[in-house]
Amino acid sequence: MCGIVGYIGKRQAQPILLNSLARLEYRGYDSCGIALASSGVAVYKDAVRVAELAKSLPHLEGTVGIGHTRWATHGAPCQKNAHPHTDCTGKIAVVHNGVITNYQQLTNQLTKEGHKFLSETDTEVIAHLVEKYYSGNLVDAVENAIRDIEGSYAVIVLAEDKPGIVVARKDSPLVLGIGDRENFIASDVPAILDYTNRVMYLEDGDVGVVTPDSVSIRRDGKEVVRETQKILWSSEEAKKGGYEHFMLKEIHEQPRVIRDTISEYVLATEPVLAVPDGRLDSVLLLACGTSYHAALVGKYVFEELLGIPVRAELASEFNYFRNCLTTPLSIAITQSGETADTLKAMKRLKEAGSRVAAITNVVGSTASRIAHQTIYTRAGPEMSVAATKSFIAQLVALYWLALSFSRLDARTALELKMKLRQLPEKVIEVLDNESRIAEHAEFLAKYEDAFYIGRGINYAIAMEGALKLKEIAYIHSEAYAAGELKHGPFALLSKDTPVIAIVADDSTREAVLTNIKEIKARGSPVLAVAAEGDEAITELADFTISVPDTDPVLSPIVNTVVMQLLAYYAARKRKCPVDFPRNLAKCVTVE
Ligand code: F6R
């Protein structure tokens, strides 16, 4: 999704803005631009990568500027639609994330009043509205402008004759980076990590003025103070560190991520989650995309270890259920903490009286501010669009939550905890097998369609495997509960539709073996992912990838790593842009 940056301070703004925009590339974008204020406002923008824009720019003097990476929503990706947008005088420039829902009506009105629009975007109305209300006080003009606007926005406004930048937010993230006689503005933290780790998150309804030495924030016309927080992520963590892609680096970070996420909670003497009335009778889990697959694993784990009914819902669907049938406790799972559908579901649940917890990777994210309680995962910044280490961290957090309430006898619970703590070693074993997995992935890369199957808890991992493959390798892939393939999808089985079968060493194993036989009889090549030493599978499947043995409940972790590597190497073989898959964005801030 779009990214925004701003700088005001003692240094030249141009290289800082370009570097910060490059740090936001991971979010996915199609055009970019910057505006600098010195004697006038200079705007440079185009439908190009940040590096190309940088090459085409002259040296621009100025210590105040704003920048944007655009992911098109209103109007095609092209120069005129790229941000920053300016008013009719060219003296006010605006960058914006979010969607202005009443922009058409506002555009019609402003056109009647004589404003000339140059783009097809919703954003441009903000520049014209600020111009309309501007009579020397920029912050007043922005406050008046946003009163007219419906929808979501994180916006930065620059005016040529003003010593400060004005910022405002509603339903779209905006963070201020606090420096020494300089300040930074960004849609998310990695953009500014090279310069500062002291940040201040704006809240919905905040309007702020940022100068080199000060930040002042108003809400409903009154001064408010927002806490400065220290970010523990380093700028190195947000770089590739010698790997060809962020995704591969992030896959390899997973043993560390499991350790860090466990140690976050291991010393807790009380359950890590506060539950209404101290009783956990049922849970509602909500999420989108990969995080939804974590919710499905969570459902299974909670039901298995706690013996309570658990619902896992897609937040994007839940928001349209006529009745908000809720439970005393809901848990939203979102690595970014900014997914619009998940945030909407959280607000809906709060209104319905549920206690809402969030599992998220981003300190200070909107989800953490909506939630009654936040469980942080310790994955570090995830730059590749495809979620990998954040998913593994979500699973670990869910295991830990379930264990902290489990009704297992003390010995069984202790054994499971020990097995959980052995997972980093198990994941290292999978990674040691990387070159073999890569060979299988190269085989998979030849096909245009594939099926993934699994049963029980590993059905969710089959879904995750299929999502990763379609997302980054552009191979059409579908996941089915293994027993469901014969209820329709069998019609598609042929030598051209490989099936990746997850065979866990649990009560589902025999049934999956039978399913593999049925599939083989229809001519599809089968690649099985099975526990080490499972000779029967090796004989039956065309190809087998062995994973280290672990408790069946924990098997999603090792199986997921195989799924990630298969997708990664298939994508590489097909020469796909692994970290920036087409049409996708890291942070989905629109519904
Ligand atoms: C897939 C992927 C997406 C996200 C989804 C939710 O690899 O990354 O499916 O999982 O957009 O994002 P979060 O977890 O940030 O709410």
Coordinates of N, CA and C and ligand atoms in Angstrom, one line a residue, residues 287-292 333-339 342 382 384-388 390 394 464 467-468 471 585-588, ligand 1:
A287 N -8.9 -12.6 11.7 CA -7.7 -12.2 11.0 C -8.0 -12.3 9.5
C288 N -7.0 -11.9 8.7 CA -7.1 -11.9 7.2 C -5.8 -12.6 6.7
G289 N -5.9 -13.2 5.5 CA -4.8 -13.8 4.8 C -4.0 -14.8 5.6
T290 N -2.7 -14.7 5.6 CA -1.8 -15.6 6.3 C -2.2 -15.6 7.8
S291 N -2.5 -14.5 8.3 CA -2.8 -14.4 9.8 C -4.1 -15.2 10.1
Y292 N -4.9 -15.3 9.1 CA -6.2 -16.2 9.3 C -5.7 -17.6 9.4
I333 N -5.6 -11.3 15.1 CA -4.2 -11.6 14.8 C -3.9 -10.8 13.5
T334 N -2.8 -10.0 13.6 CA -2.4 -9.2 12.5 C -1.0 -8.8 12.7
Q335 N -0.1 -9.2 11.7 CA 1.3 -8.9 11.9 C 1.5 -7.4 11.9
S336 N 0.9 -6.7 10.9 CA 1.1 -5.3 10.8 C 0.4 -4.4 11.8
G337 N -0.7 -5.0 12.3 CA -1.5 -4.2 13.2 C -2.3 -3.1 12.5
E338 N -2.3 -3.1 11.1 CA -2.9 -2.0 10.4 C -3.9 -2.5 9.3
T339 N -4.2 -3.8 9.3 CA -5.1 -4.3 8.3 C -6.5 -3.8 8.5
T342 N -9.4 -6.1 9.7 CA -9.2 -6.6 11.1 C -9.5 -5.5 12.1
E382 N 9.3 -7.2 9.3 CA 9.2 -8.1 8.1 C 9.0 -7.3 6.9
S384 N 9.6 -8.5 3.4 CA 9.0 -9.1 2.2 C 7.5 -9.1 2.3
V385 N 6.8 -8.9 1.2 CA 5.4 -8.8 1.2 C 4.8 -10.1 1.7
A386 N 5.3 -11.2 1.3 CA 4.8 -12.5 1.8 C 5.2 -12.7 3.3
A387 N 4.2 -12.9 4.1 CA 4.5 -13.1 5.5 C 5.1 -14.5 5.8
T388 N 6.2 -14.5 6.5 CA 6.8 -15.8 6.8 C 7.1 -15.8 8.3
S390 N 6.6 -13.7 10.6 CA 5.6 -13.1 11.5 C 4.5 -14.2 11.7
Q394 N 3.4 -15.8 15.2 CA 2.0 -15.8 15.6 C 1.6 -17.2 16.2
E464 N -1.9 -22.3 3.8 CA -0.8 -21.4 3.8 C 0.2 -21.7 2.7
L467 N -1.3 -20.5 -0.5 CA -1.3 -19.0 -0.6 C 0.1 -18.5 -1.0
K468 N 1.1 -19.1 -0.4 CA 2.5 -18.6 -0.6 C 2.8 -18.9 -2.1
E471 N 0.9 -16.5 -4.4 CA 1.3 -15.2 -4.1 C 2.6 -14.8 -4.7
A585 N 0.4 -5.7 -1.6 CA 1.0 -4.7 -0.7 C 1.2 -5.4 0.6
K586 N 2.2 -4.9 1.4 CA 2.5 -5.5 2.7 C 1.4 -5.2 3.7
C587 N 0.8 -4.0 3.6 CA 0.0 -3.6 4.6 C -1.4 -3.2 4.0
V588 N -2.4 -3.9 4.2 CA -3.6 -3.7 3.4 C -4.6 -2.7 4.2
Ligands
F6R1 C1 0.4 -13.3 2.7 C2 0.2 -12.1 3.5 C3 -1.2 -11.5 3.7 C4 -1.4 -11.0 5.1 C5 -2.7 -10.3 5.3 C6 -3.0 -9.8 6.7 O1 1.7 -13.7 2.7 O2 1.2 -11.5 4.0 O3 -2.1 -12.5 3.4 O4 -1.3 -12.0 6.0 O5 -2.7 -9.2 4.4 O6 -2.0 -9.0 7.1 P1 -1.8 -8.7 8.7 O7 -1.3 -9.9 9.3 O8 -0.8 -7.6 8.7 O9 -3.1 -8.3 9.2

